[in-house]
CSV table of C-alpha atoms and ligand atoms in Angstrom, one decimal:
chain,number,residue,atom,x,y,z
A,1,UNK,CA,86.1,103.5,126.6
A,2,UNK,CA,87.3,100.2,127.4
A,3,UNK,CA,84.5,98.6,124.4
A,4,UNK,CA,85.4,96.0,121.9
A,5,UNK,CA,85.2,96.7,118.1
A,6,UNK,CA,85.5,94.6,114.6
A,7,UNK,CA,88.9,95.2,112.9
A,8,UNK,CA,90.2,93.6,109.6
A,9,UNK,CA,93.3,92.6,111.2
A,10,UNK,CA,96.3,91.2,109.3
A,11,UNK,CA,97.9,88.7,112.2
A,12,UNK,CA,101.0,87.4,110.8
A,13,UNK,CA,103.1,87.4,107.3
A,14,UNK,CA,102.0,83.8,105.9
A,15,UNK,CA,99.6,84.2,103.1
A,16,UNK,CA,96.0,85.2,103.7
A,17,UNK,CA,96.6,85.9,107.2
A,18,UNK,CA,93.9,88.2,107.5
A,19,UNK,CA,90.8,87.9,109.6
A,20,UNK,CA,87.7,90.0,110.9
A,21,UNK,CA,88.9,90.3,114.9
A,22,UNK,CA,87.5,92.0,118.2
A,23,UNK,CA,90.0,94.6,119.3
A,24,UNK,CA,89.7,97.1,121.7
A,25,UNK,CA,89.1,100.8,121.1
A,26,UNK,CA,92.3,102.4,121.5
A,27,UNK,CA,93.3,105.3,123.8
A,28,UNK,CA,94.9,108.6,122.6
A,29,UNK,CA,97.7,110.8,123.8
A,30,UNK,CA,97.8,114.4,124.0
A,31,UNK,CA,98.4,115.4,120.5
A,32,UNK,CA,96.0,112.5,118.9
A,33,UNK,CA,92.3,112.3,118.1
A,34,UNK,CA,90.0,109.7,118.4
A,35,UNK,CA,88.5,109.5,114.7
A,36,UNK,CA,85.2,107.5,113.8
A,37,UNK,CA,86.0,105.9,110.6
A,38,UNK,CA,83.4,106.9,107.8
A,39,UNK,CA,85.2,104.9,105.1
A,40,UNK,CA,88.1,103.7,104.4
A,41,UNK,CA,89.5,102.9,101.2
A,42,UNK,CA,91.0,99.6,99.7
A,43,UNK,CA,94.5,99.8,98.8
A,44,UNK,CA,97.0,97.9,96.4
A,45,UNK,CA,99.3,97.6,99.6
A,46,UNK,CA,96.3,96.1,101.8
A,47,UNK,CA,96.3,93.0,99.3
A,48,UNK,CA,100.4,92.8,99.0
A,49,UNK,CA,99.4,92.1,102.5
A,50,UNK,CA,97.0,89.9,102.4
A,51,UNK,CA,98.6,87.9,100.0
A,52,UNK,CA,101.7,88.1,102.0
A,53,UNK,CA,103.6,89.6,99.0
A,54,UNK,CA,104.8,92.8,100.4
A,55,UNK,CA,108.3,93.8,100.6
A,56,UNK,CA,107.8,96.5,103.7
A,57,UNK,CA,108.3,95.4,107.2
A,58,UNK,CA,104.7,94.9,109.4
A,59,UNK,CA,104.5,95.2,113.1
A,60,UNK,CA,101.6,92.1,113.3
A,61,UNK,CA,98.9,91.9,114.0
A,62,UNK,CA,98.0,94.9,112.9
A,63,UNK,CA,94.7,96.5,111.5
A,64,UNK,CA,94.7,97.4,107.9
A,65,UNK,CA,93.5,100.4,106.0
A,66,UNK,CA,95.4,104.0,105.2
A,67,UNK,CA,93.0,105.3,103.5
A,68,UNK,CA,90.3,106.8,105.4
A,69,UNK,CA,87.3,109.8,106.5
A,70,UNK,CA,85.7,110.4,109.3
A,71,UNK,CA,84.5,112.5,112.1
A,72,UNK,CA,86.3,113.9,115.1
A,73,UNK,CA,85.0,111.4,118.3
A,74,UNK,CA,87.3,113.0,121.0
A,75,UNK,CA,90.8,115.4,121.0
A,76,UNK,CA,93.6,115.3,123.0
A,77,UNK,CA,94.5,118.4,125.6
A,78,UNK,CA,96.4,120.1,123.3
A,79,UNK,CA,94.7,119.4,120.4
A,80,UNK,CA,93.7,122.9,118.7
A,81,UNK,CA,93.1,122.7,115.3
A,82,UNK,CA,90.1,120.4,115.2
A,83,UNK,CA,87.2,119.6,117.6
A,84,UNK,CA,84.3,116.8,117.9
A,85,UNK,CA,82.1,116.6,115.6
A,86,UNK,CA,84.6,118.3,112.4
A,87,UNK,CA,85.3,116.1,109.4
A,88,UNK,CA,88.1,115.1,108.5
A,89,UNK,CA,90.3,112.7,106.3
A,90,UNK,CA,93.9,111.7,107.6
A,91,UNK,CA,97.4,111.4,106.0
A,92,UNK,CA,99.2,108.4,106.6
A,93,UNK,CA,102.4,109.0,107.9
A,94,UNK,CA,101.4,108.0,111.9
A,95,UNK,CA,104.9,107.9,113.4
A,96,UNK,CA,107.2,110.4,112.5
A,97,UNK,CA,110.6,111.9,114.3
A,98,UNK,CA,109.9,115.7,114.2
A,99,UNK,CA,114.0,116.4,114.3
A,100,UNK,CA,114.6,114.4,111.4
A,101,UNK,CA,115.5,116.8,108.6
A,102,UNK,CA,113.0,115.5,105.8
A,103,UNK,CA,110.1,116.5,108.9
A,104,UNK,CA,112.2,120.1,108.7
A,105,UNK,CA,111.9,120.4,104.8
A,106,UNK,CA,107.9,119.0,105.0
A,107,UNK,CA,109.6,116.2,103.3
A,108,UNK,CA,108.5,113.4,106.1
A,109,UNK,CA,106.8,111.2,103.1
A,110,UNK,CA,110.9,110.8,102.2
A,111,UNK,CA,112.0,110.1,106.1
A,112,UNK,CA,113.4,106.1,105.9
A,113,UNK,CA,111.8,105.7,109.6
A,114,UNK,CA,108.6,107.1,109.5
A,115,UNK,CA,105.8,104.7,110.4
A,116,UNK,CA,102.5,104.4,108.3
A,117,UNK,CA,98.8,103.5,109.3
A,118,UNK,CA,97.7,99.7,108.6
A,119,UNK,CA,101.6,98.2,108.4
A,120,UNK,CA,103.8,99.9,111.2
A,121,UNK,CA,100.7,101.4,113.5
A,122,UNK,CA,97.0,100.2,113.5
A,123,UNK,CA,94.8,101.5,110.6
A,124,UNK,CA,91.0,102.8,109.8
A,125,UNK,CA,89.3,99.0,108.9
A,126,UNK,CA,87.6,99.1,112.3
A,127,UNK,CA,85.3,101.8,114.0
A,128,UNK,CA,87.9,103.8,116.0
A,129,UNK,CA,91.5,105.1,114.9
A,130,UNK,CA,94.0,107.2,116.7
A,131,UNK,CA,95.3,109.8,114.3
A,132,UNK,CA,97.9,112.5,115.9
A,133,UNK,CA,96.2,115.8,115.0
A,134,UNK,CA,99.3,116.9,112.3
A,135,UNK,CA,97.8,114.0,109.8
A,136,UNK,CA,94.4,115.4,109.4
A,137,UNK,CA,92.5,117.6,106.8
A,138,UNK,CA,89.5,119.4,107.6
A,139,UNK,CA,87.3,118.4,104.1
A,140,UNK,CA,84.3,120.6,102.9
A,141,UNK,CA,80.2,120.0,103.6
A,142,UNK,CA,80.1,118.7,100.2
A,143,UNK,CA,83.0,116.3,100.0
A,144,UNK,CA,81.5,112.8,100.9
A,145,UNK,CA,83.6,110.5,103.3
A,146,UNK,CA,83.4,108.2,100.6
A,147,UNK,CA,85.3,110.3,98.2
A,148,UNK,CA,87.5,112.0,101.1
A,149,UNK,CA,88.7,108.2,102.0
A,150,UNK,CA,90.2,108.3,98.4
A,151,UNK,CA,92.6,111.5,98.8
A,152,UNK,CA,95.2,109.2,100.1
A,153,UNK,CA,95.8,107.6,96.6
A,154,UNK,CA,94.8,110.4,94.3
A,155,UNK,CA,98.0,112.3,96.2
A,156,UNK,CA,100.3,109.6,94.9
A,157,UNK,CA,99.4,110.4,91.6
A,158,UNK,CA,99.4,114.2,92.2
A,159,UNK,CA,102.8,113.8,93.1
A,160,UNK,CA,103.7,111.8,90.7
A,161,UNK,CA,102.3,113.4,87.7
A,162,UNK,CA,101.9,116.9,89.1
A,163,UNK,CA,104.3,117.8,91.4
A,164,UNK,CA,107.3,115.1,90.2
A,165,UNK,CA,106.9,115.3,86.7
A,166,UNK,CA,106.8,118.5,83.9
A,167,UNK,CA,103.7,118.5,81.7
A,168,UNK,CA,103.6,121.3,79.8
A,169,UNK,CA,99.8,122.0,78.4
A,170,UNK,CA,99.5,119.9,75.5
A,171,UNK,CA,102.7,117.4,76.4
A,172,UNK,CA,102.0,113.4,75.0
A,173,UNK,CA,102.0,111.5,78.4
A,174,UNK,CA,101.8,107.5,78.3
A,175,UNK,CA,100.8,105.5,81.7
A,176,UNK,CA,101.9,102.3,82.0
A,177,UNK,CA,100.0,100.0,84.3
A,178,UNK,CA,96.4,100.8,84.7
A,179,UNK,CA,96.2,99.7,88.2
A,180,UNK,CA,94.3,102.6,91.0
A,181,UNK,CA,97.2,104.7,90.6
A,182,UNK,CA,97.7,104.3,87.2
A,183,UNK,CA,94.2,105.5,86.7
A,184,UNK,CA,94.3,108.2,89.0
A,185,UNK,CA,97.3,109.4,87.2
A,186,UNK,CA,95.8,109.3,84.0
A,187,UNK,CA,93.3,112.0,85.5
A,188,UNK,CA,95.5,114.2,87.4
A,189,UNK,CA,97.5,113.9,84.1
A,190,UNK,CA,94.4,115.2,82.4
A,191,UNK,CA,93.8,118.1,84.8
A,192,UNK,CA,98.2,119.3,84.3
A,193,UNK,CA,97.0,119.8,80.6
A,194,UNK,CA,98.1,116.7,79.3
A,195,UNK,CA,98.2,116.5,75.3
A,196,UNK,CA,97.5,112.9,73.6
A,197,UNK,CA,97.6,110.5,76.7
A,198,UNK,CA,98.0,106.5,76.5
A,199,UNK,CA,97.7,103.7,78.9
A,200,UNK,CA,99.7,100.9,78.5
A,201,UNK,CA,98.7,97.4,79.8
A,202,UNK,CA,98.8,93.7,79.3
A,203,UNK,CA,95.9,91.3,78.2
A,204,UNK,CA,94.9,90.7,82.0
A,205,UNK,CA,94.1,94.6,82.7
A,206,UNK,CA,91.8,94.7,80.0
A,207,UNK,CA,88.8,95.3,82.1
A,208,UNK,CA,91.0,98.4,83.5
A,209,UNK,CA,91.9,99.4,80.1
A,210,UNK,CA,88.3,99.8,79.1
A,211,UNK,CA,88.1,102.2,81.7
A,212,UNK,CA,91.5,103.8,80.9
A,213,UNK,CA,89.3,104.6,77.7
A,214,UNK,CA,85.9,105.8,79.8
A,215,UNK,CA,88.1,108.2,81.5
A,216,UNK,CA,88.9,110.2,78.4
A,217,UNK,CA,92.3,108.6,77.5
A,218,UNK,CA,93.4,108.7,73.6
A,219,UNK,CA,94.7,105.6,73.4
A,220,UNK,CA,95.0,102.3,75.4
A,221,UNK,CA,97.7,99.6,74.3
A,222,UNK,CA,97.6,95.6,75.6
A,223,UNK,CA,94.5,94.8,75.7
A,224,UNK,CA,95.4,92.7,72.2
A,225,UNK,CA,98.8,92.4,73.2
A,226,UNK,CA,100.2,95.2,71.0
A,227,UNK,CA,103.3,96.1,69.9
A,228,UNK,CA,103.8,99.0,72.2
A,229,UNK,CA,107.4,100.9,70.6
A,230,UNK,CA,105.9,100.0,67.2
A,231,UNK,CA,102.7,102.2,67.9
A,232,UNK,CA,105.1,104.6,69.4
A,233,UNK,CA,107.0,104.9,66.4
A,234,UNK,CA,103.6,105.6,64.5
A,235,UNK,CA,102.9,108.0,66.6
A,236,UNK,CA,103.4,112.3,65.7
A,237,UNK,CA,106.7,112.3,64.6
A,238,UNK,CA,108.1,108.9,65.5
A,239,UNK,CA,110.6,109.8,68.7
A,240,UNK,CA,108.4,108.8,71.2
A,241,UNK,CA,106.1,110.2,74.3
A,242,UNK,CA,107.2,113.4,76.6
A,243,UNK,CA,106.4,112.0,79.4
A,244,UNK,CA,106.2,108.4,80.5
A,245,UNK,CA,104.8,107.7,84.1
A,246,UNK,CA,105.5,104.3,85.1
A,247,UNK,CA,102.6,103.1,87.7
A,248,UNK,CA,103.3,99.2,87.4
A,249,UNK,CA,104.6,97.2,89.8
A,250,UNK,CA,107.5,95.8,88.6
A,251,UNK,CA,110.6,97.4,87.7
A,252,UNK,CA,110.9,95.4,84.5
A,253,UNK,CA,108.3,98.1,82.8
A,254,UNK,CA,111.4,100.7,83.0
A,255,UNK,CA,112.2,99.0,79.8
A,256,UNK,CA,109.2,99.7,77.9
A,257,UNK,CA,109.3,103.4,79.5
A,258,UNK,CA,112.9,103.8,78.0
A,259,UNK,CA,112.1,102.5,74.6
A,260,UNK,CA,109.1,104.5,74.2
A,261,UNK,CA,109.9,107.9,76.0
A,262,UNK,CA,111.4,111.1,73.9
A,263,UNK,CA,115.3,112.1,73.7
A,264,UNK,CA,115.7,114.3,76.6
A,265,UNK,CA,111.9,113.5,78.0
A,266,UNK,CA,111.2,112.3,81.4
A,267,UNK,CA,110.2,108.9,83.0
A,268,UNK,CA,108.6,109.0,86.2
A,269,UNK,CA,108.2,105.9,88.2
A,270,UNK,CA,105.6,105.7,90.9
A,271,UNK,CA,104.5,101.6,90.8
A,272,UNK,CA,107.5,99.7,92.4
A,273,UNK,CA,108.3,95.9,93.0
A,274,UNK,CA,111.1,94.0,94.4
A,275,UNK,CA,112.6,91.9,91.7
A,276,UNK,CA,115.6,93.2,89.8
A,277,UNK,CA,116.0,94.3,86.4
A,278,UNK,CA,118.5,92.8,84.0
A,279,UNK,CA,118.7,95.0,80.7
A,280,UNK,CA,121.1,98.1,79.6
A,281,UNK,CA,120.5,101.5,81.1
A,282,UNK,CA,122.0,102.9,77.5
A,283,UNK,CA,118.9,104.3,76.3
A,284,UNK,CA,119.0,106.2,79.5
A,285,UNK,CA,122.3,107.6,78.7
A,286,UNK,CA,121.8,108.0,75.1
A,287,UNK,CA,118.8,109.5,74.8
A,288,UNK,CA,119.4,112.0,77.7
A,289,UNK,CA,116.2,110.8,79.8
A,290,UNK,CA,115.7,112.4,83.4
A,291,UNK,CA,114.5,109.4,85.5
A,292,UNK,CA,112.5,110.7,88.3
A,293,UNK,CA,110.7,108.4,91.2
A,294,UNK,CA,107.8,109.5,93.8
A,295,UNK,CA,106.8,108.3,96.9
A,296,UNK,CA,104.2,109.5,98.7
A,297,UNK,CA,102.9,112.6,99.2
A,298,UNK,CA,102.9,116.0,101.9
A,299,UNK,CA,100.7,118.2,103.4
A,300,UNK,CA,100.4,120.8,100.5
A,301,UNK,CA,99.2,118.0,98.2
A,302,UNK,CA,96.6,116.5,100.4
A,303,UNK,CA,95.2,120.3,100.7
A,304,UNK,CA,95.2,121.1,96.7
A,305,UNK,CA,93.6,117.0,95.9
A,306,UNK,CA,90.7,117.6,98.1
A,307,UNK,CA,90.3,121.3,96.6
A,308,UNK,CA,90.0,119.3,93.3
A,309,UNK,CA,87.8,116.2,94.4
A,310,UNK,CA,85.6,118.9,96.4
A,311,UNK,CA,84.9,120.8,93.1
A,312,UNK,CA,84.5,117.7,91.1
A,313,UNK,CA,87.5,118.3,88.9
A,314,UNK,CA,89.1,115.6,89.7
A,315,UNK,CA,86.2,113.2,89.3
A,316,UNK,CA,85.9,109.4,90.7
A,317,UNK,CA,83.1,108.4,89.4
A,318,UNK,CA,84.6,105.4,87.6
A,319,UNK,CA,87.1,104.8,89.7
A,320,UNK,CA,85.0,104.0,93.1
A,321,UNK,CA,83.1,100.6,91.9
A,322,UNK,CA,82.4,98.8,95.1
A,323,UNK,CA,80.8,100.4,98.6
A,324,UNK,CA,80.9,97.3,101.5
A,325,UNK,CA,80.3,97.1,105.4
A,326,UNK,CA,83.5,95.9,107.4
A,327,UNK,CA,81.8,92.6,107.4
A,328,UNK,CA,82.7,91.8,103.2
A,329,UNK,CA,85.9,93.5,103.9
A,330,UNK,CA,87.2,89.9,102.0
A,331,UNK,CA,84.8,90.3,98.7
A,332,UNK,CA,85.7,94.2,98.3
A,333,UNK,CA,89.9,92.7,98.6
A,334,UNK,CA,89.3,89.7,96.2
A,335,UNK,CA,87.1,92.2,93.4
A,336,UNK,CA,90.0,94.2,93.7
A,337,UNK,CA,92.4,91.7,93.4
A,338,UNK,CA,91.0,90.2,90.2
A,339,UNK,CA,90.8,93.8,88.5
A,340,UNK,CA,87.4,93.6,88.6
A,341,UNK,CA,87.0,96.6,90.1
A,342,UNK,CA,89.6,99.6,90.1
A,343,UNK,CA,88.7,100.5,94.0
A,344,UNK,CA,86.5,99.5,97.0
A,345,UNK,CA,85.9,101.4,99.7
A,346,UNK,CA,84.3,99.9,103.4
A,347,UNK,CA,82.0,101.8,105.5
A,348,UNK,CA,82.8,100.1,109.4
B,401,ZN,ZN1,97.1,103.5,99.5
């Protein structure tokens, strides 16, 4: 095409090295598609970047944005599952070595060298993006791009709470951090036949909290600064929660996870942050917790999340505060970053 095109492009690693740029509209190979972005959803990672806080490697300048719907523009020669005009929403792993054996076992969320959208390759926070035909999802009449362009997250929390974890109908699950993913687990939590369910938080989330609440949870700690193991001990019979899904990200909230999780229950942890721990692992041993992580997610996932977002089962309504044109790309980030909404999603 050879046009120009506005991109939220993150240029370089010092803070706040983002900026609205002209790129051009790339070309695609044989395998790809051309996708029109619809919308494209706001992500936790997009601000580490931002803010220059992320502990991933970036191939700068890059465009940003991993979380995105749209409509098929043009396909490749060999492309066969989709044609122009079909909508779609994409997965995000862009680069991946077919011959490496997590791509063998569907497990290329897990493969160390796979590259994603909006770090390693460009991403969907412009007009155009070339998406190899293996990422994409075909999503129903009904679905709207702006609901599509949040699969990407509520598959984290799919896998997390669905796929990684055991709840067994009625099971007592606690959420710690009540972040995008945090929320999002506390629904898909919901939908696995979650018994009593709790978010956990700190004074700062308590706008989150409050929604925590909206969305149907029993109980949500920190707002006040609670005790958290004290209510836990309060709690049925005193030993503590099932399940514990650990969405913060820091991995000092493995403490609270271990104090307040069952004998021989199960902590998941989904949120993730570079600085170390420094307390025992006893209650680990001792109380015979399995300790599980998730990353990611794979194809079966993205099909069975847009199954449930298409029948309004898994239901965003108070999760998706904020719809912005590419041009207050910067507002939707900051709202975000302040917690005063749980997610934004741009329409280029
Ligand atoms: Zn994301």
């Amino acid at each position: 095409m050879g046009d120009k095109m506005p991109a939220v492009v993150n240029f370089g690693p010092e803070p706040f090295s983002v900026e609205l740029r002209e790129i051009e509209v790339p070309g695609i190979g044989e395998n790809d598609v051309l996708l029109a972005v619809r919308a494209v959803g706001v992500c936790g990672s997009d601000l580490h970047q931002f803010t220059g806080k992320q502990s991933w490697k970036v191939n700068y300048p890059v465009v940003l944005g991993h979380e995105f719907s749209g409509i098929v523009a043009k396909t490749g020669r060999n492309v066969r599952r989709f044609k122009e005009g079909d909508r779609v929403v994409s997965e995000t792993a862009a680069v991946v070595d077919e011959s490496s054996p997590f791509f063998r076992q569907g497990l290329y969320n897990l493969d160390p060298n796979r590259l994603g959208f909006g770090y390693g390759v460009n991403g969907a926070m412009t007009r155009f993006v070339k998406v190899p035909e293996r990422c994409l999802h075909g999503i129903p009449d009904g679905l709207s791009f702006r609901l599509a362009a949040l699969t990407e997250p509520c598959c984290v929390a799919y896998n997390a709470t669905c796929v990684n974890s055991r709840i067994q109908p009625g099971a007592s699950v606690a959420i710690i951090g009540p972040g995008p993913i945090g929320l999002l687990c506390a629904l898909t939590a919901k939908i696995a036949g979650a018994g009593h369910l709790v978010v956990i938080g700190i004074p700062a989330d308590s706008k989150r909290l409050e929604t925590a609440a909206k969305l149907g949870t029993d109980t949500v700690l920190g707002a006040q600064n609670e005790n958290v193991p004290e209510w836990v001990k309060q709690f049925g019979d005193g030993y503590g929660l099932d399940l514990v899904i650990d969405a913060a990200g820091v991995s000092a909230s493995l403490k609270v996870a271990l104090d307040i999780v069952r004998p021989a229950g199960q902590i998941t942890k989904v949120g993730w942050g570079p600085q170390p721990l420094n307390f025992s692992l006893d209650a680990l041993v001792q109380k015979a917790v399995t300790l599980q992580g998730s990353y990611s997610h794979n194809w079966p996932i993205w099909e069975r999340v847009i199954g449930l977002l298409a029948s309004g089962r898994l239901n965003l309504d108070l999760i998706l505060n904020r719809i912005s044109p590419l041009t207050e790309w910067q507002e939707a980030f900051e709202e975000m970053h302040a917690g005063k909404i749980v997610k934004g999603v741009l329409e280029p």
